[in-house]
PDB file of C-alpha atoms in Angstrom:
ATOM      1  CA  UNK A   1     129.548 121.191 104.796  1.00 44.00           C
ATOM      2  CA  UNK A   2     129.451 122.571 101.278  1.00 53.00           C
ATOM      3  CA  UNK A   3     126.311 123.645  99.445  1.00 55.00           C
ATOM      4  CA  UNK A   4     126.489 120.368  97.498  1.00 57.00           C
ATOM      5  CA  UNK A   5     126.672 118.316 100.730  1.00 81.00           C
ATOM      6  CA  UNK A   6     123.445 119.680 102.197  1.00 92.00           C
ATOM      7  CA  UNK A   7     120.674 117.036 102.124  1.00 96.00           C
ATOM      8  CA  UNK A   8     117.912 117.726  99.614  1.00 98.00           C
ATOM      9  CA  UNK A   9     114.425 116.211  99.870  1.00 98.00           C
ATOM     10  CA  UNK A  10     112.069 116.347  96.886  1.00 98.00           C
ATOM     11  CA  UNK A  11     108.401 115.430  96.730  1.00 98.00           C
ATOM     12  CA  UNK A  12     105.999 115.928  93.832  1.00 98.00           C
ATOM     13  CA  UNK A  13     102.461 116.708  94.966  1.00 98.00           C
ATOM     14  CA  UNK A  14      99.429 116.333  92.704  1.00 98.00           C
ATOM     15  CA  UNK A  15      98.069 119.759  93.640  1.00 98.00           C
ATOM     16  CA  UNK A  16      98.544 123.295  92.290  1.00 98.00           C
ATOM     17  CA  UNK A  17     101.364 125.455  93.642  1.00 98.00           C
ATOM     18  CA  UNK A  18      98.964 127.892  95.311  1.00 98.00           C
ATOM     19  CA  UNK A  19      97.253 125.070  97.176  1.00 98.00           C
ATOM     20  CA  UNK A  20     100.545 123.642  98.410  1.00 98.00           C
ATOM     21  CA  UNK A  21     101.669 127.112  99.477  1.00 98.00           C
ATOM     22  CA  UNK A  22      98.529 127.581 101.566  1.00 98.00           C
ATOM     23  CA  UNK A  23      99.194 124.213 103.223  1.00 98.00           C
ATOM     24  CA  UNK A  24     102.601 125.569 104.280  1.00 98.00           C
ATOM     25  CA  UNK A  25     101.402 128.972 105.499  1.00 98.00           C
ATOM     26  CA  UNK A  26      98.040 128.383 107.201  1.00 97.00           C
ATOM     27  CA  UNK A  27      98.248 126.917 110.690  1.00 97.00           C
ATOM     28  CA  UNK A  28      94.940 125.064 110.455  1.00 95.00           C
ATOM     29  CA  UNK A  29      96.254 123.257 107.383  1.00 97.00           C
ATOM     30  CA  UNK A  30      99.726 122.561 108.804  1.00 97.00           C
ATOM     31  CA  UNK A  31      98.137 120.742 111.742  1.00 96.00           C
ATOM     32  CA  UNK A  32      96.736 118.208 109.271  1.00 96.00           C
ATOM     33  CA  UNK A  33     100.161 117.026 108.120  1.00 97.00           C
ATOM     34  CA  UNK A  34     103.026 118.206 110.308  1.00 98.00           C
ATOM     35  CA  UNK A  35     104.125 115.964 113.166  1.00 97.00           C
ATOM     36  CA  UNK A  36     101.585 113.992 115.155  1.00 97.00           C
ATOM     37  CA  UNK A  37      98.985 114.511 117.891  1.00 96.00           C
ATOM     38  CA  UNK A  38     100.804 116.031 120.842  1.00 96.00           C
ATOM     39  CA  UNK A  39     100.043 118.800 123.357  1.00 96.00           C
ATOM     40  CA  UNK A  40     103.054 120.701 122.044  1.00 96.00           C
ATOM     41  CA  UNK A  41     102.147 120.486 118.353  1.00 97.00           C
ATOM     42  CA  UNK A  42     100.806 124.035 118.021  1.00 97.00           C
ATOM     43  CA  UNK A  43     103.913 125.460 119.712  1.00 96.00           C
ATOM     44  CA  UNK A  44     106.144 123.400 117.426  1.00 95.00           C
ATOM     45  CA  UNK A  45     104.311 124.635 114.332  1.00 97.00           C
ATOM     46  CA  UNK A  46     104.649 128.206 115.524  1.00 96.00           C
ATOM     47  CA  UNK A  47     108.367 127.733 116.245  1.00 94.00           C
ATOM     48  CA  UNK A  48     109.221 126.169 112.892  1.00 94.00           C
ATOM     49  CA  UNK A  49     106.984 128.028 110.451  1.00 97.00           C
ATOM     50  CA  UNK A  50     106.190 131.375 112.054  1.00 96.00           C
ATOM     51  CA  UNK A  51     109.261 132.394 114.046  1.00 94.00           C
ATOM     52  CA  UNK A  52     112.477 133.552 112.361  1.00 88.00           C
ATOM     53  CA  UNK A  53     111.122 132.588 108.945  1.00 94.00           C
ATOM     54  CA  UNK A  54     111.898 134.179 105.589  1.00 96.00           C
ATOM     55  CA  UNK A  55     109.255 133.932 102.889  1.00 97.00           C
ATOM     56  CA  UNK A  56     108.841 135.169  99.350  1.00 98.00           C
ATOM     57  CA  UNK A  57     105.204 134.583  98.529  1.00 97.00           C
ATOM     58  CA  UNK A  58     105.629 135.620  94.912  1.00 97.00           C
ATOM     59  CA  UNK A  59     108.510 133.210  94.333  1.00 98.00           C
ATOM     60  CA  UNK A  60     106.884 130.578  96.567  1.00 98.00           C
ATOM     61  CA  UNK A  61     109.992 130.105  98.709  1.00 98.00           C
ATOM     62  CA  UNK A  62     110.137 129.692 102.480  1.00 98.00           C
ATOM     63  CA  UNK A  63     113.109 129.616 104.829  1.00 97.00           C
ATOM     64  CA  UNK A  64     112.478 128.076 108.254  1.00 94.00           C
ATOM     65  CA  UNK A  65     114.201 126.578 111.272  1.00 82.00           C
ATOM     66  CA  UNK A  66     117.708 128.047 111.173  1.00 79.00           C
ATOM     67  CA  UNK A  67     118.143 127.846 107.413  1.00 90.00           C
ATOM     68  CA  UNK A  68     116.083 124.994 105.980  1.00 95.00           C
ATOM     69  CA  UNK A  69     114.878 126.248 102.590  1.00 97.00           C
ATOM     70  CA  UNK A  70     111.664 125.177 100.829  1.00 98.00           C
ATOM     71  CA  UNK A  71     110.951 125.938  97.173  1.00 98.00           C
ATOM     72  CA  UNK A  72     107.686 125.241  95.328  1.00 98.00           C
ATOM     73  CA  UNK A  73     107.751 124.918  91.531  1.00 98.00           C
ATOM     74  CA  UNK A  74     105.083 123.914  89.014  1.00 98.00           C
ATOM     75  CA  UNK A  75     105.491 120.361  87.709  1.00 98.00           C
ATOM     76  CA  UNK A  76     102.843 119.754  85.075  1.00 97.00           C
ATOM     77  CA  UNK A  77      99.518 120.027  86.894  1.00 96.00           C
ATOM     78  CA  UNK A  78     101.244 119.429  90.227  1.00 98.00           C
ATOM     79  CA  UNK A  79     103.953 120.938  92.392  1.00 98.00           C
ATOM     80  CA  UNK A  80     107.543 119.929  93.011  1.00 98.00           C
ATOM     81  CA  UNK A  81     108.488 120.639  96.630  1.00 98.00           C
ATOM     82  CA  UNK A  82     112.241 120.879  97.253  1.00 98.00           C
ATOM     83  CA  UNK A  83     113.595 121.216 100.782  1.00 98.00           C
ATOM     84  CA  UNK A  84     117.308 121.888 101.212  1.00 98.00           C
ATOM     85  CA  UNK A  85     118.620 121.437 104.722  1.00 95.00           C
ATOM     86  CA  UNK A  86     120.527 124.163 106.503  1.00 91.00           C
ATOM     87  CA  UNK A  87     124.288 123.603 106.755  1.00 90.00           C
ATOM     88  CA  UNK A  88     125.590 121.986 109.914  1.00 86.00           C
ATOM     89  CA  UNK A  89     127.029 124.458 112.384  1.00 75.00           C
ATOM     90  CA  UNK A  90     124.525 127.247 111.760  1.00 74.00           C
ATOM     91  CA  UNK A  91     122.910 126.512 115.120  1.00 71.00           C
ATOM     92  CA  UNK A  92     125.046 124.211 117.302  1.00 74.00           C
ATOM     93  CA  UNK A  93     122.129 123.246 119.584  1.00 74.00           C
ATOM     94  CA  UNK A  94     120.424 121.687 116.542  1.00 71.00           C
ATOM     95  CA  UNK A  95     123.491 119.833 115.217  1.00 79.00           C
ATOM     96  CA  UNK A  96     123.019 116.822 117.485  1.00 79.00           C
ATOM     97  CA  UNK A  97     119.592 116.410 115.889  1.00 84.00           C
ATOM     98  CA  UNK A  98     120.679 117.109 112.319  1.00 89.00           C
ATOM     99  CA  UNK A  99     120.150 113.678 110.754  1.00 91.00           C
ATOM    100  CA  UNK A 100     116.969 113.140 112.769  1.00 92.00           C
ATOM    101  CA  UNK A 101     115.534 116.437 111.534  1.00 92.00           C
ATOM    102  CA  UNK A 102     116.356 115.421 107.964  1.00 95.00           C
ATOM    103  CA  UNK A 103     114.397 112.193 108.498  1.00 96.00           C
ATOM    104  CA  UNK A 104     111.596 114.186 110.097  1.00 96.00           C
ATOM    105  CA  UNK A 105     111.309 116.402 107.044  1.00 97.00           C
ATOM    106  CA  UNK A 106     111.170 113.305 104.839  1.00 98.00           C
ATOM    107  CA  UNK A 107     108.195 112.065 106.856  1.00 98.00           C
ATOM    108  CA  UNK A 108     106.437 115.420 107.004  1.00 98.00           C
ATOM    109  CA  UNK A 109     106.716 116.212 103.304  1.00 98.00           C
ATOM    110  CA  UNK A 110     105.203 112.826 102.500  1.00 98.00           C
ATOM    111  CA  UNK A 111     102.422 113.594 104.977  1.00 98.00           C
ATOM    112  CA  UNK A 112     101.942 116.963 103.268  1.00 98.00           C
ATOM    113  CA  UNK A 113     101.565 115.157  99.957  1.00 98.00           C
ATOM    114  CA  UNK A 114      99.141 112.653 101.509  1.00 98.00           C
ATOM    115  CA  UNK A 115      97.034 115.412 103.078  1.00 98.00           C
ATOM    116  CA  UNK A 116      96.660 117.286  99.793  1.00 98.00           C
ATOM    117  CA  UNK A 117      96.161 114.274  97.542  1.00 98.00           C
ATOM    118  CA  UNK A 118      94.102 111.920  99.714  1.00 97.00           C
ATOM    119  CA  UNK A 119      92.673 113.724 102.752  1.00 97.00           C
ATOM    120  CA  UNK A 120      92.290 117.466 102.027  1.00 95.00           C
ATOM    121  CA  UNK A 121      90.669 119.092 105.017  1.00 83.00           C
ATOM    122  CA  UNK A 122      89.926 115.831 106.843  1.00 88.00           C
ATOM    123  CA  UNK A 123      90.797 115.773 110.558  1.00 92.00           C
ATOM    124  CA  UNK A 124      93.355 113.128 111.459  1.00 97.00           C
ATOM    125  CA  UNK A 125      94.168 111.217 114.620  1.00 98.00           C
ATOM    126  CA  UNK A 126      97.624 109.756 114.955  1.00 98.00           C
ATOM    127  CA  UNK A 127      99.460 107.084 116.894  1.00 98.00           C
ATOM    128  CA  UNK A 128     103.178 107.750 117.325  1.00 98.00           C
ATOM    129  CA  UNK A 129     105.572 105.070 118.532  1.00 98.00           C
ATOM    130  CA  UNK A 130     109.341 105.290 118.970  1.00 96.00           C
ATOM    131  CA  UNK A 131     111.837 102.832 120.387  1.00 96.00           C
ATOM    132  CA  UNK A 132     115.246 101.230 120.244  1.00 96.00           C
ATOM    133  CA  UNK A 133     116.482  98.515 117.894  1.00 96.00           C
ATOM    134  CA  UNK A 134     119.481  97.007 119.716  1.00 95.00           C
ATOM    135  CA  UNK A 135     118.741  93.280 119.911  1.00 95.00           C
ATOM    136  CA  UNK A 136     115.376  93.774 118.191  1.00 96.00           C
ATOM    137  CA  UNK A 137     114.202  92.210 114.918  1.00 96.00           C
ATOM    138  CA  UNK A 138     114.293  94.311 111.723  1.00 97.00           C
ATOM    139  CA  UNK A 139     111.054  96.278 111.527  1.00 97.00           C
ATOM    140  CA  UNK A 140     109.813  95.623 107.982  1.00 97.00           C
ATOM    141  CA  UNK A 141     110.072  91.808 108.160  1.00 97.00           C
ATOM    142  CA  UNK A 142     108.507  91.883 111.628  1.00 97.00           C
ATOM    143  CA  UNK A 143     105.546  93.793 110.182  1.00 97.00           C
ATOM    144  CA  UNK A 144     105.363  91.464 107.199  1.00 96.00           C
ATOM    145  CA  UNK A 145     106.228  94.336 104.867  1.00 97.00           C
ATOM    146  CA  UNK A 146     109.653  93.233 103.629  1.00 95.00           C
ATOM    147  CA  UNK A 147     108.175  91.896 100.379  1.00 96.00           C
ATOM    148  CA  UNK A 148     105.912  94.919 100.017  1.00 97.00           C
ATOM    149  CA  UNK A 149     108.864  97.270 100.459  1.00 96.00           C
ATOM    150  CA  UNK A 150     110.363  96.222  97.127  1.00 96.00           C
ATOM    151  CA  UNK A 151     107.154  96.987  95.223  1.00 97.00           C
ATOM    152  CA  UNK A 152     106.933 100.239  93.257  1.00 97.00           C
ATOM    153  CA  UNK A 153     105.047 103.227  94.612  1.00 97.00           C
ATOM    154  CA  UNK A 154     101.350 103.007  93.789  1.00 97.00           C
ATOM    155  CA  UNK A 155     101.215  99.209  93.800  1.00 98.00           C
ATOM    156  CA  UNK A 156      98.571  97.434  95.863  1.00 98.00           C
ATOM    157  CA  UNK A 157      99.405  95.306  98.906  1.00 97.00           C
ATOM    158  CA  UNK A 158      97.733  93.215 101.578  1.00 97.00           C
ATOM    159  CA  UNK A 159      99.293  92.452 104.939  1.00 97.00           C
ATOM    160  CA  UNK A 160      98.576  91.683 108.567  1.00 96.00           C
ATOM    161  CA  UNK A 161      99.810  94.671 110.559  1.00 97.00           C
ATOM    162  CA  UNK A 162     100.070  94.158 114.313  1.00 96.00           C
ATOM    163  CA  UNK A 163      97.211  91.657 114.227  1.00 95.00           C
ATOM    164  CA  UNK A 164      94.947  93.448 111.714  1.00 97.00           C
ATOM    165  CA  UNK A 165      94.395  92.401 108.112  1.00 97.00           C
ATOM    166  CA  UNK A 166      94.724  95.488 105.924  1.00 98.00           C
ATOM    167  CA  UNK A 167      95.122  96.509 102.331  1.00 98.00           C
ATOM    168  CA  UNK A 168      96.304  99.658 100.618  1.00 98.00           C
ATOM    169  CA  UNK A 169      99.078 100.827  98.361  1.00 98.00           C
ATOM    170  CA  UNK A 170     102.762 101.653  98.584  1.00 98.00           C
ATOM    171  CA  UNK A 171     103.115 105.396  99.190  1.00 98.00           C
ATOM    172  CA  UNK A 172     106.868 106.052  99.283  1.00 98.00           C
ATOM    173  CA  UNK A 173     110.241 104.595 100.117  1.00 97.00           C
ATOM    174  CA  UNK A 174     113.451 106.379 101.153  1.00 96.00           C
ATOM    175  CA  UNK A 175     116.800 105.255 102.521  1.00 94.00           C
ATOM    176  CA  UNK A 176     115.454 104.746 106.046  1.00 95.00           C
ATOM    177  CA  UNK A 177     111.663 105.051 105.757  1.00 98.00           C
ATOM    178  CA  UNK A 178     108.749 103.274 104.171  1.00 98.00           C
ATOM    179  CA  UNK A 179     105.139 104.392 103.852  1.00 98.00           C
ATOM    180  CA  UNK A 180     101.901 102.666 102.855  1.00 98.00           C
ATOM    181  CA  UNK A 181      98.259 103.731 102.772  1.00 98.00           C
ATOM    182  CA  UNK A 182      95.889 101.674 104.920  1.00 98.00           C
ATOM    183  CA  UNK A 183      92.243 101.366 103.893  1.00 98.00           C
ATOM    184  CA  UNK A 184      91.109 100.160 107.328  1.00 98.00           C
ATOM    185  CA  UNK A 185      92.212 103.423 108.943  1.00 98.00           C
ATOM    186  CA  UNK A 186      89.786 105.508 106.894  1.00 98.00           C
ATOM    187  CA  UNK A 187      92.293 105.611 104.036  1.00 98.00           C
ATOM    188  CA  UNK A 188      95.112 106.343 106.464  1.00 98.00           C
ATOM    189  CA  UNK A 189      98.871 106.349 106.232  1.00 98.00           C
ATOM    190  CA  UNK A 190     101.570 104.330 107.976  1.00 98.00           C
ATOM    191  CA  UNK A 191     105.158 105.585 107.973  1.00 98.00           C
ATOM    192  CA  UNK A 192     107.853 103.459 109.588  1.00 98.00           C
ATOM    193  CA  UNK A 193     111.578 104.018 110.041  1.00 97.00           C
ATOM    194  CA  UNK A 194     114.339 101.763 111.324  1.00 96.00           C
ATOM    195  CA  UNK A 195     118.063 102.251 111.862  1.00 95.00           C
ATOM    196  CA  UNK A 196     120.562  99.749 113.209  1.00 94.00           C
ATOM    197  CA  UNK A 197     122.643 100.664 116.262  1.00 94.00           C
ATOM    198  CA  UNK A 198     125.699 102.784 115.447  1.00 93.00           C
ATOM    199  CA  UNK A 199     128.585 104.256 117.413  1.00 91.00           C
ATOM    200  CA  UNK A 200     126.702 107.543 117.620  1.00 86.00           C
ATOM    201  CA  UNK A 201     123.405 105.845 118.515  1.00 89.00           C
ATOM    202  CA  UNK A 202     124.234 102.527 120.145  1.00 93.00           C
ATOM    203  CA  UNK A 203     120.586 101.777 120.912  1.00 94.00           C
ATOM    204  CA  UNK A 204     119.419 102.325 117.313  1.00 94.00           C
ATOM    205  CA  UNK A 205     116.043 103.857 116.527  1.00 95.00           C
ATOM    206  CA  UNK A 206     112.661 102.715 115.265  1.00 97.00           C
ATOM    207  CA  UNK A 207     109.561 104.776 114.573  1.00 97.00           C
ATOM    208  CA  UNK A 208     105.980 104.186 113.478  1.00 98.00           C
ATOM    209  CA  UNK A 209     103.533 106.988 112.725  1.00 98.00           C
ATOM    210  CA  UNK A 210      99.925 105.998 112.051  1.00 98.00           C
ATOM    211  CA  UNK A 211      97.571 108.624 110.602  1.00 98.00           C
ATOM    212  CA  UNK A 212      93.898 107.647 110.839  1.00 98.00           C
ATOM    213  CA  UNK A 213      90.684 109.264 109.600  1.00 98.00           C
ATOM    214  CA  UNK A 214      87.095 108.818 110.672  1.00 97.00           C
ATOM    215  CA  UNK A 215      87.656 106.141 113.334  1.00 97.00           C
ATOM    216  CA  UNK A 216      85.283 106.326 116.273  1.00 97.00           C
ATOM    217  CA  UNK A 217      86.647 106.439 119.820  1.00 97.00           C
ATOM    218  CA  UNK A 218      86.455 102.696 120.355  1.00 98.00           C
ATOM    219  CA  UNK A 219      88.157 101.854 117.065  1.00 98.00           C
ATOM    220  CA  UNK A 220      90.899 104.410 117.621  1.00 98.00           C
ATOM    221  CA  UNK A 221      91.523 103.258 121.203  1.00 98.00           C
ATOM    222  CA  UNK A 222      91.680  99.632 120.073  1.00 98.00           C
ATOM    223  CA  UNK A 223      94.157 100.479 117.325  1.00 98.00           C
ATOM    224  CA  UNK A 224      96.380 102.553 119.625  1.00 98.00           C
ATOM    225  CA  UNK A 225      96.327  99.918 122.344  1.00 98.00           C
ATOM    226  CA  UNK A 226      97.054  97.028 119.993  1.00 98.00           C
ATOM    227  CA  UNK A 227      99.933  98.795 118.284  1.00 98.00           C
ATOM    228  CA  UNK A 228     101.320  99.980 121.615  1.00 97.00           C
ATOM    229  CA  UNK A 229     101.409  96.440 122.981  1.00 97.00           C
ATOM    230  CA  UNK A 230     102.852  95.014 119.756  1.00 97.00           C
ATOM    231  CA  UNK A 231     105.506  97.708 119.571  1.00 98.00           C
ATOM    232  CA  UNK A 232     106.507  97.782 123.225  1.00 96.00           C
ATOM    233  CA  UNK A 233     107.356  94.083 123.223  1.00 94.00           C
ATOM    234  CA  UNK A 234     109.774  94.522 120.321  1.00 97.00           C
ATOM    235  CA  UNK A 235     111.149  98.078 120.256  1.00 97.00           C
ATOM    236  CA  UNK A 236     111.292  99.281 123.862  1.00 95.00           C
ATOM    237  CA  UNK A 237     111.569 102.935 124.710  1.00 90.00           C
ATOM    238  CA  UNK A 238     115.002 104.150 125.892  1.00 79.00           C
ATOM    239  CA  UNK A 239     115.672 105.655 129.284  1.00 69.00           C
ATOM    240  CA  UNK A 240     115.600 109.168 127.778  1.00 61.00           C
ATOM    241  CA  UNK A 241     114.051 110.803 124.704  1.00 57.00           C
ATOM    242  CA  UNK A 242     115.142 109.526 121.300  1.00 51.00           C
ATOM    243  CA  UNK A 243     116.919 112.328 119.427  1.00 49.00           C
ATOM    244  CA  UNK A 244     114.585 113.813 116.867  1.00 49.00           C
ATOM    245  CA  UNK A 245     111.372 113.034 118.744  1.00 50.00           C
ATOM    246  CA  UNK A 246     111.866 115.969 121.099  1.00 50.00           C
ATOM    247  CA  UNK A 247     113.086 119.245 119.660  1.00 44.00           C
ATOM    248  CA  UNK A 248     115.453 121.581 121.516  1.00 40.00           C
ATOM    249  CA  UNK A 249     113.818 124.561 123.124  1.00 45.00           C
ATOM    250  CA  UNK A 250     113.732 127.767 121.132  1.00 39.00           C
TER     251      UNK A 250
END
């Protein structure tokens, strides 16, 4: 893989460079946007951001996770975040997860942007769902978001998501992912991903990550239970972990 072939992910955040840098280097801030609620989240954060890392605080550059490289640059009043993936082959145990890690970074950088722009400092609670797509309906039409997915970022939408009427705005769209804000989740964020079965992944993959804010225990439990039932009947879990949802051990 040449330098030009390495995937590059760019996100512009409406926050100063120093603020974005702190969100990348302070563990209490990283927990607000990286990954999802999981007993292993703190260990994952430590592994990725604070073991075998290379940082240049003055230049606002950070190398993590076997060669992924993050650069922060001023962009008007905001910050352009550029993440360039490590080449394949640097760490063979990670190569089987390469494309999944690229998709994970796409999700996480959008969650970083959401944290800084919409929910700075607010504690989140997440619902994470993953499953297979072989024989399953396409995810966006099933959620009633196929029409919303063609709208530009920032445009308003209304939909019925897994039995709940919601409204919000389009947050981002990439080759395999789509994100919207959801007012009913305390101004939360939904990120979904869907890939058809391939020779490498004959079961296909689907993912939904719900970030919620300010829901009480009953409301959160109802949301998690309703989405779990809706999801499980359409995108069943595989016999083993889906690549990308469980990182190799350090």
